[in-house]
PDB file of C-alpha atoms in Angstrom:
ATOM      1  CA  MET A   1    -198.552 -25.210 -58.139  1.00  0.00           C
ATOM      2  CA  ASP A   2    -198.803 -21.369 -57.850  1.00  0.00           C
ATOM      3  CA  PHE A   3    -197.688 -19.343 -55.041  1.00  0.00           C
ATOM      4  CA  ILE A   4    -201.536 -18.821 -53.626  1.00  0.00           C
ATOM      5  CA  ASN A   5    -201.722 -22.769 -53.095  1.00  0.00           C
ATOM      6  CA  ILE A   6    -198.491 -22.736 -51.308  1.00  0.00           C
ATOM      7  CA  ILE A   7    -199.220 -19.877 -49.066  1.00  0.00           C
ATOM      8  CA  TRP A   8    -202.479 -22.167 -48.280  1.00  0.00           C
ATOM      9  CA  ILE A   9    -200.319 -24.962 -47.535  1.00  0.00           C
ATOM     10  CA  VAL A  10    -198.115 -23.472 -45.260  1.00  0.00           C
ATOM     11  CA  PHE A  11    -201.018 -21.663 -43.643  1.00  0.00           C
ATOM     12  CA  LEU A  12    -202.587 -25.120 -42.796  1.00  0.00           C
ATOM     13  CA  ILE A  13    -199.529 -26.186 -41.353  1.00  0.00           C
ATOM     14  CA  ILE A  14    -199.409 -23.528 -39.482  1.00  0.00           C
ATOM     15  CA  SER A  15    -202.789 -23.635 -38.208  1.00  0.00           C
ATOM     16  CA  PHE A  16    -202.740 -27.524 -37.463  1.00  0.00           C
ATOM     17  CA  ALA A  17    -199.078 -28.162 -36.269  1.00  0.00           C
ATOM     18  CA  PRO A  18    -200.261 -26.685 -32.432  1.00  0.00           C
ATOM     19  CA  MET A  19    -203.232 -29.146 -32.896  1.00  0.00           C
ATOM     20  CA  VAL A  20    -200.588 -32.437 -33.467  1.00  0.00           C
ATOM     21  CA  LYS A  21    -198.374 -30.875 -30.885  1.00  0.00           C
ATOM     22  CA  GLN A  22    -200.973 -31.036 -28.202  1.00  0.00           C
ATOM     23  CA  ARG A  23    -201.744 -34.712 -29.068  1.00  0.00           C
ATOM     24  CA  MET A  24    -198.236 -35.719 -28.958  1.00  0.00           C
ATOM     25  CA  MET A  25    -198.037 -34.068 -25.550  1.00  0.00           C
ATOM     26  CA  ASN A  26    -200.924 -35.722 -24.457  1.00  0.00           C
ATOM     27  CA  ALA A  27    -199.876 -39.191 -25.554  1.00  0.00           C
ATOM     28  CA  ALA A  28    -196.839 -38.648 -23.715  1.00  0.00           C
ATOM     29  CA  ARG A  29    -198.111 -37.768 -20.597  1.00  0.00           C
ATOM     30  CA  LEU A  30    -200.862 -40.844 -20.568  1.00  0.00           C
ATOM     31  CA  ARG A  31    -197.759 -43.047 -21.112  1.00  0.00           C
ATOM     32  CA  LEU A  32    -195.686 -41.669 -18.533  1.00  0.00           C
ATOM     33  CA  MET A  33    -198.655 -41.906 -15.821  1.00  0.00           C
ATOM     34  CA  ARG A  34    -199.158 -45.430 -16.922  1.00  0.00           C
ATOM     35  CA  LYS A  35    -195.418 -45.790 -16.387  1.00  0.00           C
ATOM     36  CA  ILE A  36    -195.964 -44.621 -12.646  1.00  0.00           C
ATOM     37  CA  GLU A  37    -198.973 -46.653 -12.028  1.00  0.00           C
ATOM     38  CA  GLU A  38    -196.882 -49.954 -13.107  1.00  0.00           C
ATOM     39  CA  ASN A  39    -194.491 -49.298 -11.128  1.00  0.00           C
ATOM     40  CA  ARG A  40    -196.098 -48.297  -8.057  1.00  0.00           C
ATOM     41  CA  GLY A  41    -199.320 -50.300  -8.421  1.00  0.00           C
ATOM     42  CA  SER A  42    -201.822 -47.458  -7.905  1.00  0.00           C
ATOM     43  CA  ARG A  43    -203.750 -45.140  -9.549  1.00  0.00           C
ATOM     44  CA  VAL A  44    -202.052 -41.795 -10.917  1.00  0.00           C
ATOM     45  CA  ILE A  45    -204.383 -38.795 -11.042  1.00  0.00           C
ATOM     46  CA  ALA A  46    -202.667 -35.266 -12.055  1.00  0.00           C
ATOM     47  CA  LEU A  47    -203.810 -32.162 -10.639  1.00  0.00           C
ATOM     48  CA  ILE A  48    -201.691 -29.799 -12.215  1.00  0.00           C
ATOM     49  CA  HIS A  49    -202.428 -26.011 -13.130  1.00  0.00           C
ATOM     50  CA  ARG A  50    -200.132 -24.016 -15.581  1.00  0.00           C
ATOM     51  CA  GLN A  51    -200.860 -21.258 -18.071  1.00  0.00           C
ATOM     52  CA  GLU A  52    -200.909 -23.337 -21.255  1.00  0.00           C
ATOM     53  CA  SER A  53    -201.653 -22.011 -25.098  1.00  0.00           C
ATOM     54  CA  MET A  54    -205.176 -23.581 -25.341  1.00  0.00           C
ATOM     55  CA  SER A  55    -205.573 -22.412 -29.010  1.00  0.00           C
ATOM     56  CA  ILE A  56    -204.372 -21.698 -32.209  1.00  0.00           C
ATOM     57  CA  LEU A  57    -203.933 -17.979 -31.499  1.00  0.00           C
ATOM     58  CA  GLY A  58    -202.064 -19.063 -28.426  1.00  0.00           C
ATOM     59  CA  PHE A  59    -203.728 -17.152 -25.553  1.00  0.00           C
ATOM     60  CA  PRO A  60    -202.758 -18.153 -22.018  1.00  0.00           C
ATOM     61  CA  ILE A  61    -205.548 -19.118 -19.760  1.00  0.00           C
ATOM     62  CA  ALA A  62    -204.725 -18.943 -16.014  1.00  0.00           C
ATOM     63  CA  ARG A  63    -205.879 -22.180 -13.969  1.00  0.00           C
ATOM     64  CA  TYR A  64    -206.980 -23.213 -10.454  1.00  0.00           C
ATOM     65  CA  ILE A  65    -208.978 -26.085  -8.794  1.00  0.00           C
ATOM     66  CA  ASP A  66    -212.782 -25.608 -10.106  1.00  0.00           C
ATOM     67  CA  ILE A  67    -216.055 -27.745 -10.128  1.00  0.00           C
ATOM     68  CA  GLN A  68    -214.785 -29.395 -13.301  1.00  0.00           C
ATOM     69  CA  ASP A  69    -211.556 -30.315 -11.521  1.00  0.00           C
ATOM     70  CA  SER A  70    -213.542 -31.980  -8.783  1.00  0.00           C
ATOM     71  CA  GLU A  71    -216.197 -33.802 -11.234  1.00  0.00           C
ATOM     72  CA  GLU A  72    -212.950 -35.171 -12.966  1.00  0.00           C
ATOM     73  CA  VAL A  73    -211.117 -36.339  -9.911  1.00  0.00           C
ATOM     74  CA  LEU A  74    -214.692 -37.766  -8.061  1.00  0.00           C
ATOM     75  CA  ARG A  75    -214.883 -39.785 -11.439  1.00  0.00           C
ATOM     76  CA  ALA A  76    -211.135 -41.213 -11.203  1.00  0.00           C
ATOM     77  CA  ILE A  77    -212.324 -42.285  -7.286  1.00  0.00           C
ATOM     78  CA  LYS A  78    -215.146 -43.797  -8.369  1.00  0.00           C
ATOM     79  CA  LEU A  79    -213.330 -45.807 -11.411  1.00  0.00           C
ATOM     80  CA  THR A  80    -210.668 -46.953  -8.804  1.00  0.00           C
ATOM     81  CA  ASP A  81    -211.311 -50.217  -6.464  1.00  0.00           C
ATOM     82  CA  ASP A  82    -211.298 -49.445  -3.016  1.00  0.00           C
ATOM     83  CA  ASP A  83    -208.017 -51.118  -1.790  1.00  0.00           C
ATOM     84  CA  ILE A  84    -206.001 -49.587  -4.838  1.00  0.00           C
ATOM     85  CA  PRO A  85    -203.798 -46.893  -3.689  1.00  0.00           C
ATOM     86  CA  ILE A  86    -204.301 -43.554  -5.164  1.00  0.00           C
ATOM     87  CA  ASP A  87    -201.604 -41.404  -6.170  1.00  0.00           C
ATOM     88  CA  ILE A  88    -202.101 -37.579  -7.152  1.00  0.00           C
ATOM     89  CA  ILE A  89    -199.714 -35.065  -8.319  1.00  0.00           C
ATOM     90  CA  LEU A  90    -200.603 -31.837  -7.538  1.00  0.00           C
ATOM     91  CA  HIS A  91    -199.172 -28.438  -8.679  1.00  0.00           C
ATOM     92  CA  THR A  92    -201.796 -25.558  -7.891  1.00  0.00           C
ATOM     93  CA  PRO A  93    -202.215 -22.259  -6.797  1.00  0.00           C
ATOM     94  CA  GLY A  94    -205.382 -23.150  -5.390  1.00  0.00           C
ATOM     95  CA  GLY A  95    -209.267 -22.220  -6.079  1.00  0.00           C
ATOM     96  CA  LEU A  96    -212.489 -22.723  -5.177  1.00  0.00           C
ATOM     97  CA  VAL A  97    -213.242 -23.831  -1.658  1.00  0.00           C
ATOM     98  CA  PRO A  98    -216.499 -26.304  -2.453  1.00  0.00           C
ATOM     99  CA  ALA A  99    -214.239 -28.201  -5.464  1.00  0.00           C
ATOM    100  CA  SER A 100    -211.334 -28.774  -2.770  1.00  0.00           C
ATOM    101  CA  GLU A 101    -213.606 -29.357  -0.012  1.00  0.00           C
ATOM    102  CA  GLN A 102    -215.117 -32.362  -2.314  1.00  0.00           C
ATOM    103  CA  ILE A 103    -211.681 -33.641  -3.379  1.00  0.00           C
ATOM    104  CA  ALA A 104    -210.634 -33.769  -0.091  1.00  0.00           C
ATOM    105  CA  HIS A 105    -213.405 -35.330   1.936  1.00  0.00           C
ATOM    106  CA  ALA A 106    -213.600 -38.195  -1.305  1.00  0.00           C
ATOM    107  CA  LEU A 107    -209.986 -39.026  -0.649  1.00  0.00           C
ATOM    108  CA  ALA A 108    -210.369 -38.677   3.166  1.00  0.00           C
ATOM    109  CA  LYS A 109    -212.803 -41.766   3.064  1.00  0.00           C
ATOM    110  CA  ARG A 110    -210.618 -43.810   1.154  1.00  0.00           C
ATOM    111  CA  LYS A 111    -209.846 -47.300   2.064  1.00  0.00           C
ATOM    112  CA  GLY A 112    -206.862 -47.702  -0.264  1.00  0.00           C
ATOM    113  CA  LYS A 113    -203.604 -45.378   0.786  1.00  0.00           C
ATOM    114  CA  VAL A 114    -203.425 -42.061  -0.866  1.00  0.00           C
ATOM    115  CA  THR A 115    -200.214 -40.528  -1.564  1.00  0.00           C
ATOM    116  CA  ILE A 116    -199.659 -36.257  -2.637  1.00  0.00           C
ATOM    117  CA  PHE A 117    -196.831 -35.805  -4.501  1.00  0.00           C
ATOM    118  CA  VAL A 118    -195.727 -31.994  -4.240  1.00  0.00           C
ATOM    119  CA  PRO A 119    -192.804 -31.317  -6.813  1.00  0.00           C
ATOM    120  CA  HIS A 120    -193.150 -27.596  -6.670  1.00  0.00           C
ATOM    121  CA  TYR A 121    -195.754 -26.054  -4.497  1.00  0.00           C
ATOM    122  CA  ALA A 122    -199.474 -26.711  -3.511  1.00  0.00           C
ATOM    123  CA  MET A 123    -201.426 -23.686  -1.821  1.00  0.00           C
ATOM    124  CA  SER A 124    -204.261 -23.042  -0.541  1.00  0.00           C
ATOM    125  CA  GLY A 125    -206.909 -25.459  -1.553  1.00  0.00           C
ATOM    126  CA  GLY A 126    -204.030 -27.396  -2.624  1.00  0.00           C
ATOM    127  CA  THR A 127    -202.843 -27.595   0.715  1.00  0.00           C
ATOM    128  CA  MET A 128    -206.221 -28.514   1.686  1.00  0.00           C
ATOM    129  CA  ILE A 129    -206.268 -31.812  -0.632  1.00  0.00           C
ATOM    130  CA  ALA A 130    -202.906 -32.718   0.978  1.00  0.00           C
ATOM    131  CA  LEU A 131    -204.157 -32.605   4.527  1.00  0.00           C
ATOM    132  CA  ALA A 132    -206.553 -35.395   3.337  1.00  0.00           C
ATOM    133  CA  SER A 133    -204.115 -37.763   2.456  1.00  0.00           C
ATOM    134  CA  ASP A 134    -202.025 -40.691   4.148  1.00  0.00           C
ATOM    135  CA  GLU A 135    -198.509 -39.170   3.149  1.00  0.00           C
ATOM    136  CA  ILE A 136    -197.579 -36.012   1.634  1.00  0.00           C
ATOM    137  CA  VAL A 137    -194.360 -36.562  -0.377  1.00  0.00           C
ATOM    138  CA  MET A 138    -192.741 -33.061  -1.019  1.00  0.00           C
ATOM    139  CA  ASP A 139    -189.721 -32.410  -3.312  1.00  0.00           C
ATOM    140  CA  GLU A 140    -187.483 -30.723  -0.503  1.00  0.00           C
ATOM    141  CA  ASN A 141    -187.446 -27.211  -1.811  1.00  0.00           C
ATOM    142  CA  ALA A 142    -191.290 -27.394  -2.409  1.00  0.00           C
ATOM    143  CA  VAL A 143    -193.956 -25.376  -0.338  1.00  0.00           C
ATOM    144  CA  LEU A 144    -197.409 -25.821   1.059  1.00  0.00           C
ATOM    145  CA  GLY A 145    -199.610 -23.015   2.014  1.00  0.00           C
ATOM    146  CA  PRO A 146    -202.373 -21.606   4.400  1.00  0.00           C
ATOM    147  CA  VAL A 147    -206.023 -22.406   3.826  1.00  0.00           C
ATOM    148  CA  ASP A 148    -207.595 -19.280   5.590  1.00  0.00           C
ATOM    149  CA  PRO A 149    -210.309 -18.136   3.942  1.00  0.00           C
ATOM    150  CA  GLN A 150    -210.475 -15.175   1.491  1.00  0.00           C
ATOM    151  CA  ILE A 151    -213.580 -13.169   1.019  1.00  0.00           C
ATOM    152  CA  GLY A 152    -213.405 -10.935  -1.938  1.00  0.00           C
ATOM    153  CA  ASN A 153    -209.522  -9.444  -2.150  1.00  0.00           C
ATOM    154  CA  TYR A 154    -209.451  -9.810   1.850  1.00  0.00           C
ATOM    155  CA  PRO A 155    -208.441 -12.268   4.279  1.00  0.00           C
ATOM    156  CA  ALA A 156    -211.438 -13.082   6.396  1.00  0.00           C
ATOM    157  CA  VAL A 157    -209.373 -12.851   9.460  1.00  0.00           C
ATOM    158  CA  SER A 158    -208.111  -9.335   8.697  1.00  0.00           C
ATOM    159  CA  ILE A 159    -212.027  -8.266   8.214  1.00  0.00           C
ATOM    160  CA  LEU A 160    -212.911  -9.658  11.511  1.00  0.00           C
ATOM    161  CA  LYS A 161    -209.742  -7.511  13.194  1.00  0.00           C
ATOM    162  CA  VAL A 162    -211.826  -4.732  12.015  1.00  0.00           C
ATOM    163  CA  LEU A 163    -214.441  -5.301  14.688  1.00  0.00           C
ATOM    164  CA  GLU A 164    -211.818  -5.771  17.574  1.00  0.00           C
ATOM    165  CA  ASP A 165    -210.077  -2.243  16.406  1.00  0.00           C
ATOM    166  CA  LYS A 166    -213.287  -0.282  15.925  1.00  0.00           C
ATOM    167  CA  PRO A 167    -216.624   0.262  17.958  1.00  0.00           C
ATOM    168  CA  ALA A 168    -219.441  -0.914  15.247  1.00  0.00           C
ATOM    169  CA  ARG A 169    -220.925   2.293  15.100  1.00  0.00           C
ATOM    170  CA  ASP A 170    -218.043   3.208  13.255  1.00  0.00           C
ATOM    171  CA  ILE A 171    -218.303   0.250  11.110  1.00  0.00           C
ATOM    172  CA  ASP A 172    -220.324   0.660   7.456  1.00  0.00           C
ATOM    173  CA  ASP A 173    -223.227  -1.976   6.974  1.00  0.00           C
ATOM    174  CA  GLU A 174    -221.188  -3.871   4.239  1.00  0.00           C
ATOM    175  CA  THR A 175    -218.095  -4.457   6.518  1.00  0.00           C
ATOM    176  CA  LEU A 176    -220.555  -5.852   8.971  1.00  0.00           C
ATOM    177  CA  ILE A 177    -222.280  -8.499   6.571  1.00  0.00           C
ATOM    178  CA  LEU A 178    -218.555  -9.400   5.386  1.00  0.00           C
ATOM    179  CA  ALA A 179    -217.513  -9.609   9.018  1.00  0.00           C
ATOM    180  CA  ASP A 180    -220.225 -12.155   9.546  1.00  0.00           C
ATOM    181  CA  VAL A 181    -219.717 -13.918   6.318  1.00  0.00           C
ATOM    182  CA  SER A 182    -216.074 -14.151   7.281  1.00  0.00           C
ATOM    183  CA  ARG A 183    -216.879 -15.840  10.692  1.00  0.00           C
ATOM    184  CA  LYS A 184    -218.798 -18.583   9.437  1.00  0.00           C
ATOM    185  CA  ALA A 185    -216.029 -18.919   6.697  1.00  0.00           C
ATOM    186  CA  ILE A 186    -213.775 -19.501   9.032  1.00  0.00           C
ATOM    187  CA  ALA A 187    -215.644 -22.080  11.108  1.00  0.00           C
ATOM    188  CA  GLN A 188    -216.381 -24.134   8.056  1.00  0.00           C
ATOM    189  CA  VAL A 189    -212.931 -24.293   6.752  1.00  0.00           C
ATOM    190  CA  LYS A 190    -211.920 -25.413  10.123  1.00  0.00           C
ATOM    191  CA  ARG A 191    -214.172 -28.087  10.769  1.00  0.00           C
ATOM    192  CA  THR A 192    -213.701 -29.283   6.919  1.00  0.00           C
ATOM    193  CA  ILE A 193    -209.620 -29.875   8.003  1.00  0.00           C
ATOM    194  CA  GLU A 194    -210.881 -31.391  11.402  1.00  0.00           C
ATOM    195  CA  ASP A 195    -213.136 -33.870   9.013  1.00  0.00           C
ATOM    196  CA  ILE A 196    -210.361 -34.691   6.721  1.00  0.00           C
ATOM    197  CA  ALA A 197    -207.655 -34.874   8.959  1.00  0.00           C
ATOM    198  CA  CYS A 198    -209.559 -37.248  11.591  1.00  0.00           C
ATOM    199  CA  CYS A 199    -208.902 -39.978   9.058  1.00  0.00           C
ATOM    200  CA  GLN A 200    -205.157 -39.506   9.151  1.00  0.00           C
ATOM    201  CA  TYR A 201    -204.208 -37.761  12.314  1.00  0.00           C
ATOM    202  CA  ASP A 202    -205.717 -38.260  16.185  1.00  0.00           C
ATOM    203  CA  ASP A 203    -208.670 -35.731  17.066  1.00  0.00           C
ATOM    204  CA  GLN A 204    -206.282 -33.739  18.990  1.00  0.00           C
ATOM    205  CA  LYS A 205    -203.851 -33.282  16.216  1.00  0.00           C
ATOM    206  CA  ALA A 206    -206.670 -32.552  13.705  1.00  0.00           C
ATOM    207  CA  LYS A 207    -208.120 -29.650  15.469  1.00  0.00           C
ATOM    208  CA  GLU A 208    -204.744 -28.124  16.009  1.00  0.00           C
ATOM    209  CA  LEU A 209    -203.750 -28.395  12.015  1.00  0.00           C
ATOM    210  CA  ALA A 210    -206.998 -26.781  11.636  1.00  0.00           C
ATOM    211  CA  GLU A 211    -206.433 -23.937  13.806  1.00  0.00           C
ATOM    212  CA  THR A 212    -202.731 -23.556  12.528  1.00  0.00           C
ATOM    213  CA  PHE A 213    -203.855 -23.453   8.688  1.00  0.00           C
ATOM    214  CA  ALA A 214    -207.018 -21.707   8.939  1.00  0.00           C
ATOM    215  CA  SER A 215    -206.897 -19.080  11.573  1.00  0.00           C
ATOM    216  CA  GLY A 216    -204.833 -16.483   9.569  1.00  0.00           C
ATOM    217  CA  ARG A 217    -201.798 -16.794  11.572  1.00  0.00           C
ATOM    218  CA  TRP A 218    -199.769 -15.912   8.173  1.00  0.00           C
ATOM    219  CA  THR A 219    -200.883 -14.284   5.007  1.00  0.00           C
ATOM    220  CA  HIS A 220    -202.385 -16.532   2.523  1.00  0.00           C
ATOM    221  CA  ASP A 221    -199.672 -16.924   0.146  1.00  0.00           C
ATOM    222  CA  TYR A 222    -197.049 -17.648   3.147  1.00  0.00           C
ATOM    223  CA  PRO A 223    -194.862 -20.657   1.742  1.00  0.00           C
ATOM    224  CA  ILE A 224    -194.673 -23.457   4.125  1.00  0.00           C
ATOM    225  CA  SER A 225    -191.516 -25.345   3.513  1.00  0.00           C
ATOM    226  CA  PHE A 226    -190.735 -29.093   3.807  1.00  0.00           C
ATOM    227  CA  GLU A 227    -188.896 -28.649   7.219  1.00  0.00           C
ATOM    228  CA  GLU A 228    -191.802 -26.404   8.636  1.00  0.00           C
ATOM    229  CA  ALA A 229    -194.589 -29.085   7.616  1.00  0.00           C
ATOM    230  CA  LYS A 230    -192.516 -31.813   9.497  1.00  0.00           C
ATOM    231  CA  GLU A 231    -192.595 -29.210  12.530  1.00  0.00           C
ATOM    232  CA  LEU A 232    -196.283 -29.083  12.304  1.00  0.00           C
ATOM    233  CA  GLY A 233    -196.728 -32.409  12.713  1.00  0.00           C
ATOM    234  CA  LEU A 234    -197.876 -33.489   8.707  1.00  0.00           C
ATOM    235  CA  ARG A 235    -196.741 -37.087   7.657  1.00  0.00           C
ATOM    236  CA  VAL A 236    -194.303 -35.724   4.856  1.00  0.00           C
ATOM    237  CA  SER A 237    -191.371 -37.296   3.248  1.00  0.00           C
ATOM    238  CA  ASP A 238    -188.956 -36.005   0.241  1.00  0.00           C
ATOM    239  CA  ARG A 239    -188.826 -39.089  -1.798  1.00  0.00           C
ATOM    240  CA  VAL A 240    -190.259 -37.821  -5.257  1.00  0.00           C
ATOM    241  CA  PRO A 241    -189.915 -40.507  -7.708  1.00  0.00           C
ATOM    242  CA  GLU A 242    -187.795 -39.049 -10.831  1.00  0.00           C
ATOM    243  CA  GLU A 243    -190.689 -39.378 -13.046  1.00  0.00           C
ATOM    244  CA  VAL A 244    -193.010 -37.133 -11.397  1.00  0.00           C
ATOM    245  CA  TYR A 245    -190.411 -34.427 -12.424  1.00  0.00           C
ATOM    246  CA  GLN A 246    -190.707 -35.750 -15.800  1.00  0.00           C
ATOM    247  CA  LEU A 247    -194.333 -35.532 -16.121  1.00  0.00           C
ATOM    248  CA  MET A 248    -194.232 -31.957 -14.835  1.00  0.00           C
ATOM    249  CA  ASN A 249    -191.924 -31.219 -18.024  1.00  0.00           C
ATOM    250  CA  LEU A 250    -194.792 -32.321 -19.977  1.00  0.00           C
ATOM    251  CA  TYR A 251    -197.101 -29.496 -18.774  1.00  0.00           C
ATOM    252  CA  PRO A 252    -195.020 -26.597 -19.912  1.00  0.00           C
ATOM    253  CA  GLN A 253    -195.877 -22.610 -19.401  1.00  0.00           C
ATOM    254  CA  ALA A 254    -197.102 -20.952 -22.497  1.00  0.00           C
ATOM    255  CA  GLY A 255    -194.144 -20.076 -24.561  1.00  0.00           C
ATOM    256  CA  THR A 256    -195.226 -16.486 -25.613  1.00  0.00           C
ATOM    257  CA  ARG A 257    -191.863 -15.011 -24.594  1.00  0.00           C
ATOM    258  CA  ARG A 258    -188.259 -15.651 -24.266  1.00  0.00           C
ATOM    259  CA  PRO A 259    -188.041 -18.124 -21.516  1.00  0.00           C
ATOM    260  CA  SER A 260    -186.388 -15.915 -18.498  1.00  0.00           C
ATOM    261  CA  VAL A 261    -184.934 -19.461 -16.998  1.00  0.00           C
ATOM    262  CA  GLU A 262    -182.500 -21.760 -19.311  1.00  0.00           C
ATOM    263  CA  TYR A 263    -180.069 -24.193 -18.420  1.00  0.00           C
ATOM    264  CA  ILE A 264    -178.587 -27.362 -20.003  1.00  0.00           C
ATOM    265  CA  PRO A 265    -181.434 -30.040 -19.220  1.00  0.00           C
ATOM    266  CA  LEU A 266    -179.144 -32.848 -18.188  1.00  0.00           C
ATOM    267  CA  PRO A 267    -178.172 -34.058 -14.822  1.00  0.00           C
ATOM    268  CA  TYR A 268    -174.660 -32.749 -13.612  1.00  0.00           C
ATOM    269  CA  GLU A 269    -172.969 -35.461 -11.457  1.00  0.00           C
ATOM    270  CA  LYS A 270    -169.351 -34.759  -9.738  1.00  0.00           C
ATOM    271  CA  GLN A 271    -166.791 -37.376 -11.336  1.00  0.00           C
ATOM    272  CA  PRO A 272    -164.039 -38.367  -8.876  1.00  0.00           C
ATOM    273  CA  LYS A 273    -160.858 -37.314  -9.416  1.00  0.00           C
ATOM    274  CA  THR A 274    -157.970 -39.395 -11.034  1.00  0.00           C
ATOM    275  CA  PRO A 275    -154.817 -39.359  -8.625  1.00  0.00           C
ATOM    276  CA  LYS A 276    -152.001 -37.675 -10.443  1.00  0.00           C
ATOM    277  CA  ASN A 277    -149.571 -40.593 -10.308  1.00  0.00           C
ATOM    278  CA  ALA A 278    -152.153 -42.593 -11.955  1.00  0.00           C
ATOM    279  CA  ALA A 279    -152.904 -39.917 -14.779  1.00  0.00           C
ATOM    280  CA  GLU A 280    -148.978 -40.021 -15.562  1.00  0.00           C
ATOM    281  CA  LYS A 281    -148.787 -43.690 -15.721  1.00  0.00           C
TER     282      LYS A 281
END
């Protein structure tokens, strides 16, 4: 075998190795999801957004809730009997409002129980989906986020604030148009939250949640902790199954650089102390 052939073989191995690795990762995910389903008697849907190496060249692609996600989730719901519980493992920075609303409405209308597992964070549209569930199971350090609409690069409530602080004659036409869109967007999101939350909460509580999450009380990236979620009256618990964390490990970030966080991936448990006299014996 000459040197050129060796180079070609090495090149082919390097080229196909990422694809083989990805297939093995996908198979491991499906096996673990099936294990969770068998343990809980449910349908498991993973809605997890990371930056993953999606090609041989390894360019990272940012992910968020989009129309393709909503199509897939709705298809999975359609394939599930109404009486079978659905567990969604949710990890997302948010995404498109129409896609998030579609998923939320579909979950809210289900007869079977819907549980949302949040191992790390579910912001914006992710929180909207969580509000449609019967129970939100969060890690004690996980966070949710506000769902106030964003118009371009600005919060809708902040655009409306301009109308309060300036007379109309001093405001340009574009800002006035954005303010009109902002007013409609806020009303639409509030109505959506009321519609999806009233299936799990009473009407008054649904209105309170709509006002809390969509009125711009916080900045859009404000982290709502487990404790604060409980104070707001959400149905939350912190009993996240260990398999959910294991599944998250099968959705790694793109490994293009040296990891900034490293540790020995084993559970450390405190060992009981041995009495001194017993040790001497």
